[in-house]
mmCIF file of C-alpha atoms and ligand atoms in Angstrom:
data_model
loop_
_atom_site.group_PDB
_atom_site.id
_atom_site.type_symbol
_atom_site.label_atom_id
_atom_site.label_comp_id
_atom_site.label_asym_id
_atom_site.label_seq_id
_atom_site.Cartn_x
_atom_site.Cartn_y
_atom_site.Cartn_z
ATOM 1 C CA UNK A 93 0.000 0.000 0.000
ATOM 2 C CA UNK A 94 2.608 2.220 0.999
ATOM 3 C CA UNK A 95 4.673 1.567 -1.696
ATOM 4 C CA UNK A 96 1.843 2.176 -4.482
ATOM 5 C CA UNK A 97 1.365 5.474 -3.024
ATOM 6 C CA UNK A 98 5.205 6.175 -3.073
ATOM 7 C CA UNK A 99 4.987 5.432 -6.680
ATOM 8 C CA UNK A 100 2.135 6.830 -7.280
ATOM 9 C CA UNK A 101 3.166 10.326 -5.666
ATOM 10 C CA UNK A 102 6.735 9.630 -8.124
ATOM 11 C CA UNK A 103 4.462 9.500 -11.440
ATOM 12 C CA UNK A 104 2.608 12.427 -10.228
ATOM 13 C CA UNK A 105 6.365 14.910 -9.598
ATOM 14 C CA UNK A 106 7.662 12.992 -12.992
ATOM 15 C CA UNK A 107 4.086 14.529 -14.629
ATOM 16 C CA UNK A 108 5.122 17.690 -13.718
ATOM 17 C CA UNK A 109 8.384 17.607 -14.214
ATOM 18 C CA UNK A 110 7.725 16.619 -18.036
ATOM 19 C CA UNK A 111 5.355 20.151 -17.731
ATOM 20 C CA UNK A 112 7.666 22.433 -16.217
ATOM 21 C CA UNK A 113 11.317 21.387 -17.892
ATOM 22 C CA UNK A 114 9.999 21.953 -21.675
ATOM 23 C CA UNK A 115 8.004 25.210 -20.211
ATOM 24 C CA UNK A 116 11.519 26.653 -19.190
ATOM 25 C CA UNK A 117 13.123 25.481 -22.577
ATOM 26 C CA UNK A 118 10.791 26.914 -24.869
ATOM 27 C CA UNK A 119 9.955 30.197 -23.095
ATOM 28 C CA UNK A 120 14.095 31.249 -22.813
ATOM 29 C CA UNK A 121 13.879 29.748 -26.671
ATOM 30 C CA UNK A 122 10.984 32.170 -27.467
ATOM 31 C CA UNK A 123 12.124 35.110 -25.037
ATOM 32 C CA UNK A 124 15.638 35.028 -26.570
ATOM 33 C CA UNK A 125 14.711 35.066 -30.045
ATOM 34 C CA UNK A 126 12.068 38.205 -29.299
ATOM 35 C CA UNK A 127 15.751 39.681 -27.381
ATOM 36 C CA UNK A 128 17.460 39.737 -30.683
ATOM 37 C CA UNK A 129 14.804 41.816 -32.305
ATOM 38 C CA UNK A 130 15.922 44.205 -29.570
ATOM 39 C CA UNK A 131 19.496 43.848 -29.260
ATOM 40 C CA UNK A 132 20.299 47.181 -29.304
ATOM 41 C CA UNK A 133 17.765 47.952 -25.686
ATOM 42 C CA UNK A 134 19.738 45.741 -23.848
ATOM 43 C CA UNK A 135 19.629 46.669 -20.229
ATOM 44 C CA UNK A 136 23.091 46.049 -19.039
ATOM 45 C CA UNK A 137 25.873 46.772 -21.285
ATOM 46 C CA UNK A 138 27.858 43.812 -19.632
ATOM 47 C CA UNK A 139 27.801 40.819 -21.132
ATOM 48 C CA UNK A 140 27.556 37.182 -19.118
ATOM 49 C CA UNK A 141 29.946 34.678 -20.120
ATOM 50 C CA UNK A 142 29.395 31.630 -21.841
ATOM 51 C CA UNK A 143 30.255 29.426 -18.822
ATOM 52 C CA UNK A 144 27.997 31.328 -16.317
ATOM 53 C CA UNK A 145 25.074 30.486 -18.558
ATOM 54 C CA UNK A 146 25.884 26.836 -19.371
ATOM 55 C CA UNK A 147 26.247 26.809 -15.322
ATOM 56 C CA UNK A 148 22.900 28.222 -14.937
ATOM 57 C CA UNK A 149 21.288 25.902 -17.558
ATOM 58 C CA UNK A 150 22.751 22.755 -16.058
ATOM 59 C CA UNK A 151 21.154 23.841 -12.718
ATOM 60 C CA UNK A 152 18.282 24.622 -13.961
ATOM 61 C CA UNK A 153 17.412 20.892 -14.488
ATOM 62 C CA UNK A 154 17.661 20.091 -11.006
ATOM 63 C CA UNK A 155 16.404 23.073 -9.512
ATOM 64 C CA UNK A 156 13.197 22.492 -12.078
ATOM 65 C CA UNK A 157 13.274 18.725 -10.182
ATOM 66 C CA UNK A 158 13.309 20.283 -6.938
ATOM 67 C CA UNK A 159 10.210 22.272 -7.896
ATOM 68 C CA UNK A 160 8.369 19.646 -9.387
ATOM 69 C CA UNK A 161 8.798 17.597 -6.052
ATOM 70 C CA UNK A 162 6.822 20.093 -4.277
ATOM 71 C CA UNK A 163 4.285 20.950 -6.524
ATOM 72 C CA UNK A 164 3.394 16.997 -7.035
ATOM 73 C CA UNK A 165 3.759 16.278 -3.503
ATOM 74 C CA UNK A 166 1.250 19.137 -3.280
ATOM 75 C CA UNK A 167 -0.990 18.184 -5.845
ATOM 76 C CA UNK A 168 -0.983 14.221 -4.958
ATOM 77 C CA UNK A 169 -1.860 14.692 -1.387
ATOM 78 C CA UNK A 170 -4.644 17.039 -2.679
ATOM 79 C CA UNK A 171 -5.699 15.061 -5.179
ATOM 80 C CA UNK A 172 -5.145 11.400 -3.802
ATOM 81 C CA UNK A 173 -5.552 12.380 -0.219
ATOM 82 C CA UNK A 174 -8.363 14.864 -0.088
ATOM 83 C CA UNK A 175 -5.783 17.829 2.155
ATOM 84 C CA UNK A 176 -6.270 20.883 0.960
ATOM 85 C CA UNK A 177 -9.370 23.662 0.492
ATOM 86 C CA UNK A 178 -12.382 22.460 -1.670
ATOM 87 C CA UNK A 179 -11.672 24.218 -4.687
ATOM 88 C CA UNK A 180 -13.976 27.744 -5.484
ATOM 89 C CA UNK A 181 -16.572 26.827 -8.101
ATOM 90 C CA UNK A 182 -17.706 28.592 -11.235
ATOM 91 C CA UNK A 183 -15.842 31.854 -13.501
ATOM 92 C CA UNK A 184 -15.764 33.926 -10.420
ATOM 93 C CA UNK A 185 -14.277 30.926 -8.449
ATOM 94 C CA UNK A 186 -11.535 30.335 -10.428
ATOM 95 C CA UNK A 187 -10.957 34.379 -11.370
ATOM 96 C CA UNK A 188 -10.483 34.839 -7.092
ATOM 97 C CA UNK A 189 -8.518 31.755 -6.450
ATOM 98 C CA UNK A 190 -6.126 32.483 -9.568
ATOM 99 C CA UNK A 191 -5.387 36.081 -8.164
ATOM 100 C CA UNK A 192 -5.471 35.337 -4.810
ATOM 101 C CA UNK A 193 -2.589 32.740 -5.335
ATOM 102 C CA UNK A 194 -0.805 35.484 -7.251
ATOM 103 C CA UNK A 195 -0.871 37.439 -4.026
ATOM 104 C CA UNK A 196 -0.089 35.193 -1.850
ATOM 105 C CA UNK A 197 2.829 33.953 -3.681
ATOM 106 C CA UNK A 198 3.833 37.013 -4.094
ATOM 107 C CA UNK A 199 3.583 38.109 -0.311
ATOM 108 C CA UNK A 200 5.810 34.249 -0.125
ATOM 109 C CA UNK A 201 8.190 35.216 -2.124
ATOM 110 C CA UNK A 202 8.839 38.745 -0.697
ATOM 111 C CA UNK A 203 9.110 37.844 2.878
ATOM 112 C CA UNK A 204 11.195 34.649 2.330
ATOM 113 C CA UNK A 205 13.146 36.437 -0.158
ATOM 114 C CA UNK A 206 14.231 39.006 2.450
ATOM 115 C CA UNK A 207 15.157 36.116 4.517
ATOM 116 C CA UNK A 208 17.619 34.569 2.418
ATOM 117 C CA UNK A 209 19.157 37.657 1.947
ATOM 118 C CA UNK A 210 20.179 38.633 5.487
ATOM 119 C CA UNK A 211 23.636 36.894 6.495
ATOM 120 C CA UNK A 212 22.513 34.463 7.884
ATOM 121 C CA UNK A 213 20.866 32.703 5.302
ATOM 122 C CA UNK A 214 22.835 34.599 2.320
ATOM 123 C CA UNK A 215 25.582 32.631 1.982
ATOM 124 C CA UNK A 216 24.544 29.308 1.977
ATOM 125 C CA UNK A 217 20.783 29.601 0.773
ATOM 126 C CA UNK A 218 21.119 32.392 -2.372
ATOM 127 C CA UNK A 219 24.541 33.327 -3.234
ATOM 128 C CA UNK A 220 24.556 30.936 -5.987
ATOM 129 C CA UNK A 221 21.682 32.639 -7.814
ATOM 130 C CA UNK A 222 23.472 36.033 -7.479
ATOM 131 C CA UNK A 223 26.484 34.652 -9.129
ATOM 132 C CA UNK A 224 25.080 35.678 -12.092
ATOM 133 C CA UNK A 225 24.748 39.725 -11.741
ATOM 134 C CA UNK A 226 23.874 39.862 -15.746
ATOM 135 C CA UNK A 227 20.910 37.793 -15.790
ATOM 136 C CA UNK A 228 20.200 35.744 -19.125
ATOM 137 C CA UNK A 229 16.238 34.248 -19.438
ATOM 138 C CA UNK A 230 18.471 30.597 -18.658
ATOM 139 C CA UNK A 231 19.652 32.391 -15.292
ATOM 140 C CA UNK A 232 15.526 32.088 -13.663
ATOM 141 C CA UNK A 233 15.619 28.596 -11.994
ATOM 142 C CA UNK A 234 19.649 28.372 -11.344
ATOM 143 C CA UNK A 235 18.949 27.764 -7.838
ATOM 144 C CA UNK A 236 20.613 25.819 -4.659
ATOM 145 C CA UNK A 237 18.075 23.113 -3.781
ATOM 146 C CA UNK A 238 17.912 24.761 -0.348
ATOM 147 C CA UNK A 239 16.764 27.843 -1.740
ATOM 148 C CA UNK A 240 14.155 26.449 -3.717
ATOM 149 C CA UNK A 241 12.804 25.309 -0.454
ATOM 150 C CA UNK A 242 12.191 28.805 1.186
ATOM 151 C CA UNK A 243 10.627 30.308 -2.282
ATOM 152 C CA UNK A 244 9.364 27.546 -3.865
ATOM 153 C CA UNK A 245 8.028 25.457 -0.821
ATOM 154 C CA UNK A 246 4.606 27.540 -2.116
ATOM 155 C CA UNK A 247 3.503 24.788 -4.459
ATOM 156 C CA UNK A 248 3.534 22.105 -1.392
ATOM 157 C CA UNK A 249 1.347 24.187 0.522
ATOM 158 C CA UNK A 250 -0.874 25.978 -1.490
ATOM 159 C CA UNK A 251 -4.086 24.113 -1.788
ATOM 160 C CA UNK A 252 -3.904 24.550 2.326
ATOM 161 C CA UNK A 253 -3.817 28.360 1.779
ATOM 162 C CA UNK A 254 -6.306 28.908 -1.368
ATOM 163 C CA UNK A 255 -9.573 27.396 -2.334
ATOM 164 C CA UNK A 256 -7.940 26.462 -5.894
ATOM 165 C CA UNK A 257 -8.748 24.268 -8.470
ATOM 166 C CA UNK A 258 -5.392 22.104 -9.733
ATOM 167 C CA UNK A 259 -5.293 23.316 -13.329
ATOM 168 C CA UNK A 260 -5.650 26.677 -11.635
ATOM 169 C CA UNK A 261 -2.612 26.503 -9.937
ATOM 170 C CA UNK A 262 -0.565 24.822 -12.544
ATOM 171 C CA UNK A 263 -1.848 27.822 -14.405
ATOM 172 C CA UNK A 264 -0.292 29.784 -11.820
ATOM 173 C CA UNK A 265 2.933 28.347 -11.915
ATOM 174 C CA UNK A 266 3.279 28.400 -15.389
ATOM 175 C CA UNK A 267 2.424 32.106 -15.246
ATOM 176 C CA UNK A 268 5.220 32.154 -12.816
ATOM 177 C CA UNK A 269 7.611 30.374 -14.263
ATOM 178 C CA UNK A 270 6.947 32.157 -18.040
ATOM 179 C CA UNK A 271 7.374 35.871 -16.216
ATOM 180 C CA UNK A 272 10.267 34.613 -14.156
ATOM 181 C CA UNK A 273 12.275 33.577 -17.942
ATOM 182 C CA UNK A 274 11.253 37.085 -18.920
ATOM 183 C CA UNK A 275 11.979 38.604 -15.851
ATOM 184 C CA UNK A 276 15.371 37.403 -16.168
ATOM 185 C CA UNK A 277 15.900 38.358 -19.900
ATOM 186 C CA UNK A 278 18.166 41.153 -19.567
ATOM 187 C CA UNK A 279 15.404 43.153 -21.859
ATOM 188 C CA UNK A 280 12.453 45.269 -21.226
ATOM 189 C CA UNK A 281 9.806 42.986 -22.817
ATOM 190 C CA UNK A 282 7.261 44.855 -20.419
ATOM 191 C CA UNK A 283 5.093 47.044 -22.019
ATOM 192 C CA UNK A 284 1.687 48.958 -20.846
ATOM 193 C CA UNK A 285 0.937 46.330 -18.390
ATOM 194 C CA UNK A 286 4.293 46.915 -16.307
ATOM 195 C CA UNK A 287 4.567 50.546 -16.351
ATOM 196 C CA UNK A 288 5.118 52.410 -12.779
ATOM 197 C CA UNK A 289 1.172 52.897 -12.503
ATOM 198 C CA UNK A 290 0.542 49.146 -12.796
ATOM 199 C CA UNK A 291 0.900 46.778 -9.715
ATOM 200 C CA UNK A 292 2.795 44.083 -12.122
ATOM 201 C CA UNK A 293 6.167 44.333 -12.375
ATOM 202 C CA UNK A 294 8.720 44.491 -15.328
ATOM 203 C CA UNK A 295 12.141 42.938 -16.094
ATOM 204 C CA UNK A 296 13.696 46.327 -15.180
ATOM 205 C CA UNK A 297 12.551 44.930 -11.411
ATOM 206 C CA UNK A 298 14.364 41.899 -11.306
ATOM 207 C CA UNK A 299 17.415 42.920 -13.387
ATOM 208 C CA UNK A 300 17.845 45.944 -10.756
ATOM 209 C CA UNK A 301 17.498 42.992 -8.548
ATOM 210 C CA UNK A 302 20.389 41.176 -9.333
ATOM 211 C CA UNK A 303 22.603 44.643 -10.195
ATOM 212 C CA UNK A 304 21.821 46.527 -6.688
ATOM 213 C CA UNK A 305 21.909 43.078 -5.000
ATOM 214 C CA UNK A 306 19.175 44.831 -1.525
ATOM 215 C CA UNK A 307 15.949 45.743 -3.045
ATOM 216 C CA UNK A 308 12.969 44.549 -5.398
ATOM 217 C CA UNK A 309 12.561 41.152 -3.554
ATOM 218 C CA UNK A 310 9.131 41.010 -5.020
ATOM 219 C CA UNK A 311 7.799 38.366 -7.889
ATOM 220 C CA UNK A 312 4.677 39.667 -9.608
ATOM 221 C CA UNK A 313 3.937 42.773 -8.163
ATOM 222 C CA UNK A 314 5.974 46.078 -6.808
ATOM 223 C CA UNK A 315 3.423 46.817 -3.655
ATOM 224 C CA UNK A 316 5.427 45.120 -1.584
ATOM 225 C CA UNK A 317 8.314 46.729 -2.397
ATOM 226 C CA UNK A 318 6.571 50.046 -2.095
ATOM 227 C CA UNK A 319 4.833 49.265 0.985
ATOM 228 C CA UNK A 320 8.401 47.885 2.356
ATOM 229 C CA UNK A 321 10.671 51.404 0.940
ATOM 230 C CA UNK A 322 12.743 48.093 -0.593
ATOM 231 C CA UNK A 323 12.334 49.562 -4.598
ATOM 232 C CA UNK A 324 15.211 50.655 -5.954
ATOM 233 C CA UNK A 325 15.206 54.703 -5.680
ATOM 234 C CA UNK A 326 15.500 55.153 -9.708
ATOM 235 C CA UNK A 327 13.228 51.746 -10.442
ATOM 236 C CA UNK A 328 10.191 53.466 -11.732
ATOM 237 C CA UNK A 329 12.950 55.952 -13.911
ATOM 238 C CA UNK A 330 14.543 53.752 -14.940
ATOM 239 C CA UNK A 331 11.671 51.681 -15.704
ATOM 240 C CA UNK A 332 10.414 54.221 -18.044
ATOM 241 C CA UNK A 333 13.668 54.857 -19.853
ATOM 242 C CA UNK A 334 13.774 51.071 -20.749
ATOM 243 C CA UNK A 335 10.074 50.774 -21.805
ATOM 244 C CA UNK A 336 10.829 54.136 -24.490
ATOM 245 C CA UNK A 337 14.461 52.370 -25.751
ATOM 246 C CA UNK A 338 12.719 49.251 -26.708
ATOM 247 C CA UNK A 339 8.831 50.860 -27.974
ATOM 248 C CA UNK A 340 11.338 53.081 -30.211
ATOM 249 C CA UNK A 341 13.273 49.922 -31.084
ATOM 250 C CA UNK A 342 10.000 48.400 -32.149
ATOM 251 C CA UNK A 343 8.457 51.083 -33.736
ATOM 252 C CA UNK A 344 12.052 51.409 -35.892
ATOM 253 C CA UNK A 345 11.475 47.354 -37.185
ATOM 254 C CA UNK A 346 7.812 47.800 -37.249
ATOM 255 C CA UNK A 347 6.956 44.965 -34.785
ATOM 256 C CA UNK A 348 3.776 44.724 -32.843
ATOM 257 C CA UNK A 349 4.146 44.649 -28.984
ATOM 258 C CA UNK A 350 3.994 41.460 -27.618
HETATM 259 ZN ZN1 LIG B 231 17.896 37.671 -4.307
HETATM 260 ZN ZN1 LIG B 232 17.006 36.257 -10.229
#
């Protein structure tokens, strides 16, 4: 019995695993290929070397393991086991539960994010994401398995926290794990949707992130960071300036926003 469940509770991480690994190929495949079209709006002028990215990408195939473990361990015991919140039914349902997983993640990854950055944890928990100051789209899931555990421990507990669905938090990670390759891009893909007056935040967030090293711990949105007086003094500036170098770069090659 106990060892149908193990294996059971295996197929179910291997399920996702077979989800998430192609999702990070083909979205740094995709975002890469749209980063060409704007070479020239490159955020940092540095470049990142050849063996920092092959590092990242090897990584990034256990780290994506690591994940996978704790969203199917999640999603098993929910599914197999009955723990978790019944899900919210109908449109409206899934609408609340969808956003209200973005927050809460969000308000997850802030706090714990903090954490691993005071000395502490720093060293041992998140110093080998931070190798990599120039983020490429590759650079998103190059993670320690122990850090993985303070930001991405989310997808084992969520269906305690939020009255969701399955396929509406798989939708949520995916969303996650899409914006996170773009996040780490090195270009301002953003357009009206991340501007300072939206909540959502754009790659100029993240990239600051990894440039200024103690602010912008946030995921999807900047109110933390607001709320917190952790954004980066010049983010919503700077923000701006990036957003006009690639709409002119667009405009110039004629190519619709994406
Ligand atoms: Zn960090
Ligand atoms: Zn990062």
């Amino acid at each position: 019995m106990i060892g149908e469940r193990l294996i059971s509770c295996a197929e179910t991480i291997a399920v996702v695993y077979a989800i998430l690994l192609p999702s990070y190929v083909a979205s740094c495949l995709v975002v890469n290929r749209l980063s060409r079209r704007i070479a020239a709006a490159k955020i940092q002028s540095r470049q990142t070397p050849p063996s920092q990215i092959r590092r990242d990408q090897r990584q990034s195939l256990a780290s994506l393991a690591a994940i996978a473990a704790m969203f199917g361990t999640g999603h098993w015991l929910y599914s197999e086991l009955g723990w978790g919140l019944a899900p919210a039914d109908g449109v409206f349902g899934v609408a609340f539960s969808f956003i209200a997983s973005l927050v809460l993640f969000d308000t997850w990854f802030y706090w714990f994010h903090r954490l691993i950055h005071t000395p502490r944890f720093y060293g041992r928990v998140h110093r080998w994401h931070h190798l990599t100051v120039t983020p490429v789209a590759w650079s998103n899931n190059s993670d320690r398995l122990v850090d993985n555990l303070f930001l991405q421990s989310y997808w084992l507990f969520a269906h305690f926290f939020i009255p969701a669905a399955p396929a509406v938090l798989l939708a949520h990670k995916l969303y996650d794990q899409i914006t996170g390759v773009v996040g780490h891009s090195g270009y301002e893909h953003g357009g009206e949707w991340c501007r300072p007056t939206s909540p959502l935040v754009g790659v100029t967030h993240h990239d600051q992130h990894h440039r200024f090293f103690r602010c912008n711990y946030a995921t999807h949105f900047t109110w933390w960071d607001r709320l917190m007086g952790t954004l980066h003094p010049d983010h919503d500036a700077e923000l701006k300036r990036n957003l006009t170098a690639t709409a002119a770069l667009r405009r110039a090659t004629r190519q619709p926003a994406e």
